[in-house]
Coordinates of C-alpha atoms and ligand atoms in Angstrom, one line a residue:
X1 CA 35.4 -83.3 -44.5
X2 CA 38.3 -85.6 -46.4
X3 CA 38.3 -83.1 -50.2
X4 CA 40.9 -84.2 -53.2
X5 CA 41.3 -81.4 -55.1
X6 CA 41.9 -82.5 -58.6
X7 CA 43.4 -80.1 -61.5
X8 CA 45.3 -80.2 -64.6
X9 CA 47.3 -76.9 -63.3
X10 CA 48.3 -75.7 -59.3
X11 CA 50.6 -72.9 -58.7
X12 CA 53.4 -72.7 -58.2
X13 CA 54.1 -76.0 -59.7
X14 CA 52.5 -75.2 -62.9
X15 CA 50.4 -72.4 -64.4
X16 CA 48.3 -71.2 -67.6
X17 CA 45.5 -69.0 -66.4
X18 CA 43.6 -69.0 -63.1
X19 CA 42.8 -72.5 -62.7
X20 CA 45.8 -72.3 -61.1
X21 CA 45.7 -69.6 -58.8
X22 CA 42.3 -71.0 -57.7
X23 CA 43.8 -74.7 -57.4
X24 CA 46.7 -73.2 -55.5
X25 CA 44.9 -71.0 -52.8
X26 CA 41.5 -72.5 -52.0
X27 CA 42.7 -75.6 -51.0
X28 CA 45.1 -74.0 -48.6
X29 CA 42.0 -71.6 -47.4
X30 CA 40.0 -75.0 -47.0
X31 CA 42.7 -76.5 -44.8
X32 CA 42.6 -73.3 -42.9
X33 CA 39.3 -74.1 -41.7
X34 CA 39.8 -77.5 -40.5
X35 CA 38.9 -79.6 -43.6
X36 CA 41.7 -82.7 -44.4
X37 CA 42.3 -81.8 -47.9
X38 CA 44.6 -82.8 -50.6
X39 CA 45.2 -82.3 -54.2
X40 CA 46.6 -84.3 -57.6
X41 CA 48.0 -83.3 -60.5
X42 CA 49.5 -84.5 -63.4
X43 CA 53.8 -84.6 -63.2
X44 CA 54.9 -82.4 -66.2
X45 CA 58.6 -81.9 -66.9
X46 CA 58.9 -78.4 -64.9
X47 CA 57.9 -79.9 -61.7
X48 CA 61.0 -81.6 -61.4
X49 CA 62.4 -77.7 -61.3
X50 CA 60.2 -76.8 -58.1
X51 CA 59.6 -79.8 -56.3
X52 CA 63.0 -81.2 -55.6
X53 CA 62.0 -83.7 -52.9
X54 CA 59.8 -85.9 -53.9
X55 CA 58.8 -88.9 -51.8
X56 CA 57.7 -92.1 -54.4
X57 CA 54.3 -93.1 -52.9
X58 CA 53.3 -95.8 -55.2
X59 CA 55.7 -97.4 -58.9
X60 CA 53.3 -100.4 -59.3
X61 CA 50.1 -100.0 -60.8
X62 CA 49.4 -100.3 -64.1
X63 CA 46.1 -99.6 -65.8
X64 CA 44.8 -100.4 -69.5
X65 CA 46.6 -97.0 -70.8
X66 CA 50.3 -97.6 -69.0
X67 CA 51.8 -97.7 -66.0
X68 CA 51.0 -95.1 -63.0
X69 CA 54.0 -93.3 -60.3
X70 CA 52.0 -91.7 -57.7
X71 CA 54.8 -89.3 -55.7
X72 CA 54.0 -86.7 -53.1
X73 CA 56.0 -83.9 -52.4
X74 CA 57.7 -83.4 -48.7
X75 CA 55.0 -82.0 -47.0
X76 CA 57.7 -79.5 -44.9
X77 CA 59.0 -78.7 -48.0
X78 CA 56.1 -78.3 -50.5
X79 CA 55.8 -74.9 -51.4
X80 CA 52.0 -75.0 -51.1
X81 CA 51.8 -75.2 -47.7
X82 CA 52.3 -77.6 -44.8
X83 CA 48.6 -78.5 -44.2
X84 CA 48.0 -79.4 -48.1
X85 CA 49.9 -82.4 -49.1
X86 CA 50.2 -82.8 -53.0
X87 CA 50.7 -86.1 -55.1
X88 CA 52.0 -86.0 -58.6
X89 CA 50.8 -88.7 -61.0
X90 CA 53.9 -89.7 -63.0
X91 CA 53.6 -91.3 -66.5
X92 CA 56.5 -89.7 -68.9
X93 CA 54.9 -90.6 -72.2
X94 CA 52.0 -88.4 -71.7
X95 CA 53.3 -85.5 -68.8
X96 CA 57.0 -85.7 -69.3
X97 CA 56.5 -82.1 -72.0
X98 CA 57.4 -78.7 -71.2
X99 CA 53.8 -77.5 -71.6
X100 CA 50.5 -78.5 -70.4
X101 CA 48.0 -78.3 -73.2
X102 CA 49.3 -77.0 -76.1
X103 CA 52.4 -75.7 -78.0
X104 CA 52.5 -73.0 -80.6
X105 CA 51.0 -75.3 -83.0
X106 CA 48.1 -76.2 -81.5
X107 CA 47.1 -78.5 -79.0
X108 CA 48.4 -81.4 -78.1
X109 CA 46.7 -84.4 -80.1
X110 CA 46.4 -86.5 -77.7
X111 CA 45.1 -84.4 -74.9
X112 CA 42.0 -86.6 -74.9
X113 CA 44.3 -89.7 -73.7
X114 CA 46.6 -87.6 -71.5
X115 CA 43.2 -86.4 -69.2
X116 CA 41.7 -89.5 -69.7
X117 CA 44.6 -91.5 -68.5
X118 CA 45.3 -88.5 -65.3
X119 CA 41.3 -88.8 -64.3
X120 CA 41.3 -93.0 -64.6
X121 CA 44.7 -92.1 -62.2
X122 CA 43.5 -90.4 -59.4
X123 CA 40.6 -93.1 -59.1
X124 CA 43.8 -96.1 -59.3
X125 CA 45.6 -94.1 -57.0
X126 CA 43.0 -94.2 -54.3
X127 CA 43.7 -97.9 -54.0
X128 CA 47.0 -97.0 -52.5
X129 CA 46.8 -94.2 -50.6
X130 CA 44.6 -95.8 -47.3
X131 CA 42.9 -91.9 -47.2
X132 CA 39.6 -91.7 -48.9
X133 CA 37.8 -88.8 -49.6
X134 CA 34.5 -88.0 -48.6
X135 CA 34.1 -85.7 -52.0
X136 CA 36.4 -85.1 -55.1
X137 CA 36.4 -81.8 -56.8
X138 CA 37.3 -81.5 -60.5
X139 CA 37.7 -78.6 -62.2
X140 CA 37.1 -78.0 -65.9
X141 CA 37.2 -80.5 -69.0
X142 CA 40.5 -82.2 -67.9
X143 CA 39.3 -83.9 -64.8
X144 CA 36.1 -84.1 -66.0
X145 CA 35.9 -87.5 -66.4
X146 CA 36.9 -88.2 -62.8
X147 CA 32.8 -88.3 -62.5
X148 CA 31.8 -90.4 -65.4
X149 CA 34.1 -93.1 -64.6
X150 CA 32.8 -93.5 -61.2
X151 CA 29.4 -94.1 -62.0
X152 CA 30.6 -96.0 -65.2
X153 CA 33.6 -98.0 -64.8
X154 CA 34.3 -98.1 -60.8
X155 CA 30.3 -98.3 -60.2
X156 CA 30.4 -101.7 -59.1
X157 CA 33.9 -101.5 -56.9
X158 CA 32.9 -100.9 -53.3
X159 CA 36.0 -98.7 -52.7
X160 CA 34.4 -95.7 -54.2
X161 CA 30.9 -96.5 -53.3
X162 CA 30.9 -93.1 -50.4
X163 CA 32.3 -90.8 -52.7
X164 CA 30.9 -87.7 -54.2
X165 CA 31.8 -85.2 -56.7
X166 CA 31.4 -81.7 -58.1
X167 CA 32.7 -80.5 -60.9
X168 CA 33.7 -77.1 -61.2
X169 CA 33.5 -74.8 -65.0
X170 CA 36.3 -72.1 -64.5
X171 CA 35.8 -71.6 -68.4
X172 CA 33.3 -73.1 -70.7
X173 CA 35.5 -72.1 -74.1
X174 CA 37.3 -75.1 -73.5
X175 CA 35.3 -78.0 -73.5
X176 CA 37.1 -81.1 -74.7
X177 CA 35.6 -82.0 -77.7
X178 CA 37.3 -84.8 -79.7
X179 CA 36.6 -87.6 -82.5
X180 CA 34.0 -90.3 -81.2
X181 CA 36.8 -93.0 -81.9
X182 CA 38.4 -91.8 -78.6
X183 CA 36.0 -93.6 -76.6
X184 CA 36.8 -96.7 -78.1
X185 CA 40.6 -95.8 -77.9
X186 CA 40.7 -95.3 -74.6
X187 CA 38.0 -98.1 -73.2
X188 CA 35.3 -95.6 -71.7
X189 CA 32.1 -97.3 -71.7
X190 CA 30.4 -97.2 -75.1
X191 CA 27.0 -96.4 -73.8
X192 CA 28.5 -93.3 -73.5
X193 CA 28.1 -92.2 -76.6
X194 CA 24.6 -91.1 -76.5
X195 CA 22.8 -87.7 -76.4
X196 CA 22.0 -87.5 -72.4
X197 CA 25.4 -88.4 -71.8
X198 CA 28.6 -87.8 -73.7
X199 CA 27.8 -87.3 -77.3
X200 CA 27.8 -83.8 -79.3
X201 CA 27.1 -83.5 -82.3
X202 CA 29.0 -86.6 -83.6
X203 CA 31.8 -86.2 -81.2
X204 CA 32.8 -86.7 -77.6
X205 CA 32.3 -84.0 -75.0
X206 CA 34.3 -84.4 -71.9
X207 CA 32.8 -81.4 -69.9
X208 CA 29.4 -82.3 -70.9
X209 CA 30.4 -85.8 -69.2
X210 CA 31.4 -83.8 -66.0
X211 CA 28.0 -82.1 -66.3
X212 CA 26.2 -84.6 -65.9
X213 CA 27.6 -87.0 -64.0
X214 CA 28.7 -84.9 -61.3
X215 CA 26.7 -84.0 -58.1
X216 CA 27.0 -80.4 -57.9
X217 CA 28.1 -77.7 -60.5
X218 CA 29.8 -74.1 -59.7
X219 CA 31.0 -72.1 -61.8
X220 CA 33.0 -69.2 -60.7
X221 CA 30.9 -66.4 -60.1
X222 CA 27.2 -65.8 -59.6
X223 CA 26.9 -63.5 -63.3
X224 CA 28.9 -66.5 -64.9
X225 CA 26.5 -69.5 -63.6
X226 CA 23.4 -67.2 -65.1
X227 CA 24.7 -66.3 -68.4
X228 CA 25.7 -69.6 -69.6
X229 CA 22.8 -70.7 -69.0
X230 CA 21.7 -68.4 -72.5
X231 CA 22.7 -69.4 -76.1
X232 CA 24.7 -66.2 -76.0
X233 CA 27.3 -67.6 -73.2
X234 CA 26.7 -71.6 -73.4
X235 CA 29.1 -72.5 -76.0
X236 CA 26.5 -74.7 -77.0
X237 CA 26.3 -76.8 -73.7
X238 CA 23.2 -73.8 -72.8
X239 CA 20.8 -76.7 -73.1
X240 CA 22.4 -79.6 -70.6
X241 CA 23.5 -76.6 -68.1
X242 CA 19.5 -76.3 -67.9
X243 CA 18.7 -79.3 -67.5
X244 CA 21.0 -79.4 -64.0
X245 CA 20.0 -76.0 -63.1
X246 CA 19.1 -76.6 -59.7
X247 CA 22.2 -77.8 -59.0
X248 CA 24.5 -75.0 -60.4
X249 CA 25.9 -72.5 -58.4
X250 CA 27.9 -69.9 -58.9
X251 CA 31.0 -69.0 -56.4
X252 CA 33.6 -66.3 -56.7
X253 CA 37.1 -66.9 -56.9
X254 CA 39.5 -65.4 -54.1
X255 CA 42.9 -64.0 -53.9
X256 CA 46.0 -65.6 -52.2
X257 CA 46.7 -62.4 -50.5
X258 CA 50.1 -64.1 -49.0
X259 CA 50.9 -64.5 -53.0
X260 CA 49.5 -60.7 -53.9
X261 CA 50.1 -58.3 -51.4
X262 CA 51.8 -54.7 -52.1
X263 CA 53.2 -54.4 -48.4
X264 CA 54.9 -57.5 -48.5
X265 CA 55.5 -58.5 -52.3
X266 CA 59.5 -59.2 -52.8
X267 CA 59.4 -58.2 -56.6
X268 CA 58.1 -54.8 -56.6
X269 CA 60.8 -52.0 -56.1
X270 CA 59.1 -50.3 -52.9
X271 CA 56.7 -51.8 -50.4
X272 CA 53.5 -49.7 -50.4
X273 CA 50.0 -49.6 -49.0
X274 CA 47.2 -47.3 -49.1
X275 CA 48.7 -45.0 -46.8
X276 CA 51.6 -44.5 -48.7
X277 CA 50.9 -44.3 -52.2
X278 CA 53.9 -42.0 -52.5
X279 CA 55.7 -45.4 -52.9
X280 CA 53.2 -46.8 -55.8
X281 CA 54.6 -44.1 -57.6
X282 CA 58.0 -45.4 -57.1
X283 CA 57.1 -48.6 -58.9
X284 CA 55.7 -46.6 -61.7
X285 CA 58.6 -45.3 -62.5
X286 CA 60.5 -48.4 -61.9
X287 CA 58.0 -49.9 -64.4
X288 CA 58.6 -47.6 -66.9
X289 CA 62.5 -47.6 -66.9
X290 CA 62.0 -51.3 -66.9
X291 CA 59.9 -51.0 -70.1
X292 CA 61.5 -47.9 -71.5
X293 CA 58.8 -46.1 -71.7
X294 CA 59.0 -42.3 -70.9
X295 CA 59.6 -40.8 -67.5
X296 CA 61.5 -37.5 -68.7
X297 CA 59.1 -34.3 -69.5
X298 CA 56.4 -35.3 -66.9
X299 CA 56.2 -39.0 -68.6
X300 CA 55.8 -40.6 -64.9
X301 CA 52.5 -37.9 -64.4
X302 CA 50.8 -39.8 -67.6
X303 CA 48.4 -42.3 -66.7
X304 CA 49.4 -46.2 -66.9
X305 CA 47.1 -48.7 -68.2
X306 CA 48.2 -52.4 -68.2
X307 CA 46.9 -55.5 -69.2
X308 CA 48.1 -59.1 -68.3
X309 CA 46.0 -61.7 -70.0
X310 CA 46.2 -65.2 -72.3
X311 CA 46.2 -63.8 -76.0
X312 CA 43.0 -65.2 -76.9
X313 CA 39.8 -64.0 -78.3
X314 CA 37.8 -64.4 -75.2
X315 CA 39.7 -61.5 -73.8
X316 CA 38.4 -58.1 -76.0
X317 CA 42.4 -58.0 -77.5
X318 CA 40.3 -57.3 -81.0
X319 CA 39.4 -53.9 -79.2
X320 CA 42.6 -53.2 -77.7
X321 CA 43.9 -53.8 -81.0
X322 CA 41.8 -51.7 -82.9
X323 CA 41.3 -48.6 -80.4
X324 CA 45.2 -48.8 -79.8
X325 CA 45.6 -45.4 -81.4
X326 CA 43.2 -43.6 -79.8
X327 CA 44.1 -45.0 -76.5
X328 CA 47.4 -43.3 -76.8
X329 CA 46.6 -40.5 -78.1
X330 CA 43.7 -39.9 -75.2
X331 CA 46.9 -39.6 -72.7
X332 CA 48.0 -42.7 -71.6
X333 CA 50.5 -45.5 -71.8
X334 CA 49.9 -49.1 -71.9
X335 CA 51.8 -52.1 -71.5
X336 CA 50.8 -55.6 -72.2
X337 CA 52.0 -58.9 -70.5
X338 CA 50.8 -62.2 -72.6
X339 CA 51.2 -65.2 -74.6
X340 CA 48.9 -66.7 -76.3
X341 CA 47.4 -66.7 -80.4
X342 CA 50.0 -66.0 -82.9
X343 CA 47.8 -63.1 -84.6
X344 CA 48.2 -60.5 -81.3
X345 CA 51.6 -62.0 -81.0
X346 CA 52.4 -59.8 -84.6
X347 CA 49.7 -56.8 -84.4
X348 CA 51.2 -55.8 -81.1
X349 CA 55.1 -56.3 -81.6
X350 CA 53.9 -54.3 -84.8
X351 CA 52.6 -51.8 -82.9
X352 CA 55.0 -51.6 -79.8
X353 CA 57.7 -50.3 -82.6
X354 CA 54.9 -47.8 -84.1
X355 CA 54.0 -46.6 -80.3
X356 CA 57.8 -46.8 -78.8
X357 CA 57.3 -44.2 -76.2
X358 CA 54.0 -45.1 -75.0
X359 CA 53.7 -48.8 -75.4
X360 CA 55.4 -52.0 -74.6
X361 CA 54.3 -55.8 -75.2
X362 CA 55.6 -58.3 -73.2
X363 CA 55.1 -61.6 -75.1
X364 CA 55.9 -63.9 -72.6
X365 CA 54.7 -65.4 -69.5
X366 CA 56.8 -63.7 -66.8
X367 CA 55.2 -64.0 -63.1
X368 CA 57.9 -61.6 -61.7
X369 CA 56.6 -59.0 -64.5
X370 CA 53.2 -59.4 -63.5
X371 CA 53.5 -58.2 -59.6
X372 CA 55.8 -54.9 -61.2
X373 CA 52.4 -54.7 -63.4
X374 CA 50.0 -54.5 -61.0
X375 CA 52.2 -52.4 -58.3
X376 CA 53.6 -50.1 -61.2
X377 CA 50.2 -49.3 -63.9
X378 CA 47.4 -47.1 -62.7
X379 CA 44.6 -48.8 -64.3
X380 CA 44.1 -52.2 -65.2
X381 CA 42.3 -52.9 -68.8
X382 CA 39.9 -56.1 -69.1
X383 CA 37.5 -55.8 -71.9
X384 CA 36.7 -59.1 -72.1
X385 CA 34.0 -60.6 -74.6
X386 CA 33.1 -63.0 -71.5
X387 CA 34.8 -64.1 -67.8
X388 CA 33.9 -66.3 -65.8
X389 CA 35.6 -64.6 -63.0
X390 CA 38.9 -63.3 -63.8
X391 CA 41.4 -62.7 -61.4
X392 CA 43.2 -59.5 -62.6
X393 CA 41.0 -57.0 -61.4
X394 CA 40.7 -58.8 -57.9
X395 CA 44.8 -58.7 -57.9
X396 CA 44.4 -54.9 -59.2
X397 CA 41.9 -53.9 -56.5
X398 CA 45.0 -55.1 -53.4
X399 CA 47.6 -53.1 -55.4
X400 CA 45.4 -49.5 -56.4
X401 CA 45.6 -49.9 -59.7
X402 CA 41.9 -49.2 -60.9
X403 CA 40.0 -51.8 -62.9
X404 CA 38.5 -50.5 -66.5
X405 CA 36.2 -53.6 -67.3
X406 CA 33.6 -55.1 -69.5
X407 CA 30.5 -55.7 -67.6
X408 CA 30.5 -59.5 -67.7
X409 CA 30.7 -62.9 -65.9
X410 CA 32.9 -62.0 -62.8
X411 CA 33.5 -58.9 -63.6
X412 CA 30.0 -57.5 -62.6
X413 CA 30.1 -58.8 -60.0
X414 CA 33.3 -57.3 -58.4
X415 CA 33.8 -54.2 -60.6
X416 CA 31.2 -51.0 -59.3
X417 CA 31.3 -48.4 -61.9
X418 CA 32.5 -45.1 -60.3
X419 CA 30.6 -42.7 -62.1
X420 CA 27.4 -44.2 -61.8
X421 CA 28.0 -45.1 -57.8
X422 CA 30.1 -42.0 -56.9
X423 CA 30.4 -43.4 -53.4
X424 CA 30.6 -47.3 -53.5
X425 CA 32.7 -47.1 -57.6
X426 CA 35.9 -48.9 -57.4
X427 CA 36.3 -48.9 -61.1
X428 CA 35.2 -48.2 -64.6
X429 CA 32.9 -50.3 -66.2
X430 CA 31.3 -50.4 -70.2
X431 CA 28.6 -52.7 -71.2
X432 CA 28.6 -52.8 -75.2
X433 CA 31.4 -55.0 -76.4
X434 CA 32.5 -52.1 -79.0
X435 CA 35.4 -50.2 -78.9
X436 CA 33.6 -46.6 -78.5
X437 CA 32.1 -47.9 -74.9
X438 CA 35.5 -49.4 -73.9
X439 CA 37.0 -45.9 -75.5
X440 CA 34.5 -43.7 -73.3
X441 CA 35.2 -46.0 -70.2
X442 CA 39.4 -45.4 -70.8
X443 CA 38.3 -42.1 -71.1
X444 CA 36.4 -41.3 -68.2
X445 CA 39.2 -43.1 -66.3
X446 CA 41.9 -40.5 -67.1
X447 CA 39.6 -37.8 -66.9
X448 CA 39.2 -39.0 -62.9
X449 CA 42.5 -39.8 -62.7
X450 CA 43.7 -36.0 -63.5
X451 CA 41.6 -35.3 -60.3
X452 CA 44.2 -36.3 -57.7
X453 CA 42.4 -36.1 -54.5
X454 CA 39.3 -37.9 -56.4
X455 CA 41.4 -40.5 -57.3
X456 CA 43.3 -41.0 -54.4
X457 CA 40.1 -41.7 -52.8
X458 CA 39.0 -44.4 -55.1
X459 CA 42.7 -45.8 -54.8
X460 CA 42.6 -46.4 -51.0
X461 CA 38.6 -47.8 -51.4
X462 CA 39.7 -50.5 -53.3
X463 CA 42.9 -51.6 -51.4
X464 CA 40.2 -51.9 -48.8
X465 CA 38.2 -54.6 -50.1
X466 CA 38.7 -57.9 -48.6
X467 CA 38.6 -60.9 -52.0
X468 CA 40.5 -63.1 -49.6
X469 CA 39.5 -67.0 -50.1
X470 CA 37.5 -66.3 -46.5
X471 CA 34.2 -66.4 -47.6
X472 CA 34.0 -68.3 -51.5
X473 CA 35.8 -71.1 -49.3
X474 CA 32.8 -71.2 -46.6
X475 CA 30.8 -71.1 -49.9
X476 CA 32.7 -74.0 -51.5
X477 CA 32.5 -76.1 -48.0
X478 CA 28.6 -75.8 -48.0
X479 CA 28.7 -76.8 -51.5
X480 CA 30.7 -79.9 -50.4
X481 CA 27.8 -80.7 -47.4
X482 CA 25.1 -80.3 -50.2
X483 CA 26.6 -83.1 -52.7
X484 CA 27.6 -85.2 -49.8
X485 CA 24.0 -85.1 -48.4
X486 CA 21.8 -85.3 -51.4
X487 CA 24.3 -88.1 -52.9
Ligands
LIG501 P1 42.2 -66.9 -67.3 O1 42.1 -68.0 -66.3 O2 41.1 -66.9 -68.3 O3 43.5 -66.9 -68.0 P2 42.1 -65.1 -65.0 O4 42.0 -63.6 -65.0 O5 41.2 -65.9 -64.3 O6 42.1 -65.5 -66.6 O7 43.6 -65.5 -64.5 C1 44.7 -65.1 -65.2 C2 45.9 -65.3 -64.2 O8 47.1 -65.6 -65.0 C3 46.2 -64.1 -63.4 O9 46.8 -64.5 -62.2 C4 47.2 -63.3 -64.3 O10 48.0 -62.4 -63.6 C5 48.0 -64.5 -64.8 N1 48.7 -64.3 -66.2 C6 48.1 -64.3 -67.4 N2 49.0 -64.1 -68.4 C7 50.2 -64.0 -67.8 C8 51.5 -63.8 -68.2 N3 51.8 -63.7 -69.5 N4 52.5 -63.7 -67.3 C9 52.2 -63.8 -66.0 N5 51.0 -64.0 -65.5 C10 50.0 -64.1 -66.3

């Protein structure tokens, strides 16, 4: 199968959350299997930092909203791997930034232009490539127009005629929701604006767009593709999501394991796997002195939660904010990795001067931080108010550090609560979004955790699970057939 892989983030080149992880390691698992896949994204400012070589595909065309560079990187020398070529779209006024979406202000104000411009792009960009796909994947609002246009604009153009789409929700809080004048602004079709298609309550919906127009809809886990499907979880797109529901799926996300992998990482300070846990302990400590936290006086036998997350809302931060205290004073340490909203910025560089010897915030985002995270901490907190798959405790499982979790989205459906499954647990799990459950949870963690041989046990089970790309990327190739055939 001929897939284009189209996202607004890929790591390594550029990352916010796990769009990018996804859009960095499933296309490479897809390659593995035979499939001629390639993917596009937009050229921000920092790519010029990690792709040095870039090879200009394409400086001439020009569409209504400015001029298009289509560049590749060296395909011996692209970081992503050798059987995944990448092409950048170039266009300075709208990617040359040092962020993606947003800056501490806010978002940028004209995101609705930028992703409108990068999805009318990649269609323009077909035109010079002499490759056509048999199926383009978008993923989430900013490509979600890729869709749309082609059975809008490009209907009538013969070139596209073949190919099929599915559009991918990795997270539904972020919809891309602007003024109705956009439309005009940007020269998508008027009709367009209409309740069965892009309208929302007096505005523009660009995932609503990719809803509907696409083939086929995933989201990123089974739990995830049923609960949005519910006022509760819809973010008021519950209604359209059931009116496709026979064509949404949900798929779980993988881990690179070349990327996220204890016996090989290069920035923990000992190589360790679940035979020689001995060494895990070396990175605690490592951890600790990193963060000053405190290893005298039996510090280093005190058990290490950490968290590594975006800052936002979605993520159960109000808990950990509120239930700080009490986390502490239950036994353990905690460190936090994260940017994000300016509130959790203040109540936890507050707090990290309150707590000095037992906790540490990170306000930053610091990938070489992150792997000393998850070798060094001995528990993993994500008590998120929804997930659609999350990534952290899949990372957490390959390094033994034990997942404490909110039952929800992607979470259930990786996490196995050890108390209630004393054989099959491979973490702790709370159902109630209140801080006494997630409290109770914490604390039947340490409680297990003082049981070495106990936990030990649970330690080495989870290194054993296999969340490789292996089988989601079958998944994902079936899902490909199924728009193809039904197109
Ligand atoms: P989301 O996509 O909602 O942000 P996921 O759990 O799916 O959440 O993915 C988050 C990814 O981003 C993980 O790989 C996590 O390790 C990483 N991450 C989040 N915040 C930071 C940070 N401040 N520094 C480094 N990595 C981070």
């Amino acid at each position: 199968m001929k897939i284009l892989f189209v996202s607004a983030e890929v790591y390594p080149y550029a990352k916010v959350g796990g769009l990018a992880d996804v859009a960095g390691s499933l296309p490479k698992a897809l390659a593995k299997f035979g499939h001629d896949i390639r993917v596009v994204m937009p050229k921000y400012k920092k790519i010029e930092d990690k792709a040095r070589d870039l090879t200009v595909i394409d400086d001439t065309l020009e569409i209504n909203m400015g001029s298009i560079g289509i560049l590749e990187a060296k395909i011996n020398k692209s970081i992503m791997n050798q059987n995944v070529p990448i092409y950048f779209i170039e266009n300075n006024q709208y990617f040359y930034r040092d962020q993606i979406y947003r800056t501490k202000e806010g978002d940028y104000p004209d995101n609705p232009y930028r992703f409108t411009f990068f999805s009318r792009a990649i269609l323009k960009m077909l035109e010079k490539l002499e490759w056509l796909p048999d199926i383009i994947h978008c993923n989430d609002y900013h490509t979600a127009l890729v869709p749309v246009l082609l059975k809008t604009e490009f209907k009538d153009n013969p070139l596209y005629k073949k190919i099929t789409t599915i559009f991918t929700i990795h997270n539904l809080g972020y919809q891309g929701i602007f003024s109705k004048v956009v439309l005009d602004e940007v020269g998508l079709d008027k009709s367009l604006y209409s309740i069965d298609k892009m309208e929302y309550w007096g505005k523009i919906n660009f995932m609503k767009g990719g809803i509907i127009f696409s083939e086929k809809i995933n989201t990123v886990s089974p739990t995830y593709s049923r609960e949005i499907l519910t006022p509760e979880y819809g973010n008021g797109l519950d209604g359209v999501l059931r009116t496709r529901e026979k064509d949404l799926f949900g798929i779980i996300n993988g881990i690179d394991y070349e990327q996220w992998n204890p016996e090989t990482d290069p920035f923990i300070k000992k190589n360790y796997s679940k035979n020689s846990l001995k060494r895990k302990l070396k990175c605690k400590k490592d951890l600790m002195i990193d963060q000053a936290l405190k290893t005298s006086h039996l510090g280093i036998k005190v058990p290490l939660i950490g968290i590594i997350s975006r800052l936002a809302d979605q993520k159960g931060l109000d808990l950990v904010e509120k239930a700080l205290e009490k986390i502490i004073n239950s036994g353990a340490n905690l460190i936090i990795l994260g940017t994000g909203d300016a509130h959790y910025h203040e109540v936890f560089q507050k707090m990290s001067y309150r707590f000095k010897e037992n906790f540490r915030v990170n306000l930053k985002f610091d990938s070489e931080l992150a792997h000393k995270i998850y070798a060094g901490c001995d528990m993993f907190l994500m008590p998120s108010k929804f997930e659609p798959c999350g990534l952290g405790q899949l990372i957490s499982f390959k390094y033994g550090t034990i997942p404490i979790v909110r039952r929800t989205g992607g979470l259930a459906d990786t996490v196995i609560d050890c108390d209630e499954h004393i054989e099959t647990g491979t973490g702790f799990v709370f159902k109630e979004q209140s801080i006494n459950n997630m409290l109770s949870a914490i604390e039947r963690a340490i409680l297990a955790y003082r049981d070495k041989k106990r936990w030990n046990r649970i330690v080495r089970k989870v290194m054993e699970q296999d969340f490789s790309w292996n089988n989601s990327a079958k998944e994902y190739a079936k899902l490909y057939s199924e728009a193809i055939i039904s197109r």
